[in-house]
């Protein structure tokens, strides 16, 4: 399994299983809250001018689509 923080060395399988073995399960539990937080963050970035109104609107719409997928059970995290 490759991880974002990989240094090119192979981790002990037991350690890897313990540390990342249930990540997808926890990510699925937290997805709704992560998306809601991201929507709030995008709105804040829009209100400060770091994102244009159009960028903020597009991002919020896409995040709301993802949120609907999560809430309907259609969102799947693949390995």
mmCIF file with all atom_site columns, N, CA, C and O in Angstrom, residues 7 17 23 28 32 38 50:
data_model
loop_
_atom_site.group_PDB
_atom_site.id
_atom_site.type_symbol
_atom_site.label_atom_id
_atom_site.label_alt_id
_atom_site.label_comp_id
_atom_site.label_asym_id
_atom_site.label_entity_id
_atom_site.label_seq_id
_atom_site.pdbx_PDB_ins_code
_atom_site.Cartn_x
_atom_site.Cartn_y
_atom_site.Cartn_z
_atom_site.occupancy
_atom_site.B_iso_or_equiv
_atom_site.pdbx_formal_charge
_atom_site.auth_seq_id
_atom_site.auth_comp_id
_atom_site.auth_asym_id
_atom_site.auth_atom_id
_atom_site.pdbx_PDB_model_num
ATOM 1  N N  . UNK A 1 7  ? 8.179   7.283  2.134  1.00 0.00 ? 7  UNK A N  1
ATOM 2  C CA . UNK A 1 7  ? 9.555   7.712  1.880  1.00 0.00 ? 7  UNK A CA 1
ATOM 3  C C  . UNK A 1 7  ? 10.268  6.735  0.944  1.00 0.00 ? 7  UNK A C  1
ATOM 4  O O  . UNK A 1 7  ? 11.476  6.744  0.830  1.00 0.00 ? 7  UNK A O  1
ATOM 5  N N  . UNK A 1 17 ? -0.886  -1.970 8.808  1.00 0.00 ? 17 UNK A N  1
ATOM 6  C CA . UNK A 1 17 ? -2.278  -2.378 9.017  1.00 0.00 ? 17 UNK A CA 1
ATOM 7  C C  . UNK A 1 17 ? -2.873  -1.650 10.214 1.00 0.00 ? 17 UNK A C  1
ATOM 8  O O  . UNK A 1 17 ? -4.013  -1.202 10.180 1.00 0.00 ? 17 UNK A O  1
ATOM 9  N N  . UNK A 1 23 ? -8.458  3.299  7.697  1.00 0.00 ? 23 UNK A N  1
ATOM 10 C CA . UNK A 1 23 ? -8.621  4.689  7.278  1.00 0.00 ? 23 UNK A CA 1
ATOM 11 C C  . UNK A 1 23 ? -9.893  4.926  6.473  1.00 0.00 ? 23 UNK A C  1
ATOM 12 O O  . UNK A 1 23 ? -10.603 5.894  6.713  1.00 0.00 ? 23 UNK A O  1
ATOM 13 N N  . UNK A 1 28 ? -15.032 7.409  5.767  1.00 0.00 ? 28 UNK A N  1
ATOM 14 C CA . UNK A 1 28 ? -16.458 7.374  5.400  1.00 0.00 ? 28 UNK A CA 1
ATOM 15 C C  . UNK A 1 28 ? -17.315 7.929  6.532  1.00 0.00 ? 28 UNK A C  1
ATOM 16 O O  . UNK A 1 28 ? -18.283 8.644  6.293  1.00 0.00 ? 28 UNK A O  1
ATOM 17 N N  . UNK A 1 32 ? -19.036 13.340 5.772  1.00 0.00 ? 32 UNK A N  1
ATOM 18 C CA . UNK A 1 32 ? -20.081 14.366 5.860  1.00 0.00 ? 32 UNK A CA 1
ATOM 19 C C  . UNK A 1 32 ? -19.545 15.630 6.550  1.00 0.00 ? 32 UNK A C  1
ATOM 20 O O  . UNK A 1 32 ? -19.732 16.751 6.076  1.00 0.00 ? 32 UNK A O  1
ATOM 21 N N  . UNK A 1 38 ? -15.425 21.917 4.699  1.00 0.00 ? 38 UNK A N  1
ATOM 22 C CA . UNK A 1 38 ? -14.851 22.460 3.463  1.00 0.00 ? 38 UNK A CA 1
ATOM 23 C C  . UNK A 1 38 ? -15.750 23.529 2.856  1.00 0.00 ? 38 UNK A C  1
ATOM 24 O O  . UNK A 1 38 ? -15.259 24.539 2.340  1.00 0.00 ? 38 UNK A O  1
ATOM 25 N N  . UNK A 1 50 ? -10.145 35.930 -1.275 1.00 0.00 ? 50 UNK A N  1
ATOM 26 C CA . UNK A 1 50 ? -9.117  35.007 -1.761 1.00 0.00 ? 50 UNK A CA 1
ATOM 27 C C  . UNK A 1 50 ? -9.659  34.093 -2.862 1.00 0.00 ? 50 UNK A C  1
ATOM 28 O O  . UNK A 1 50 ? -8.900  33.556 -3.653 1.00 0.00 ? 50 UNK A O  1
#
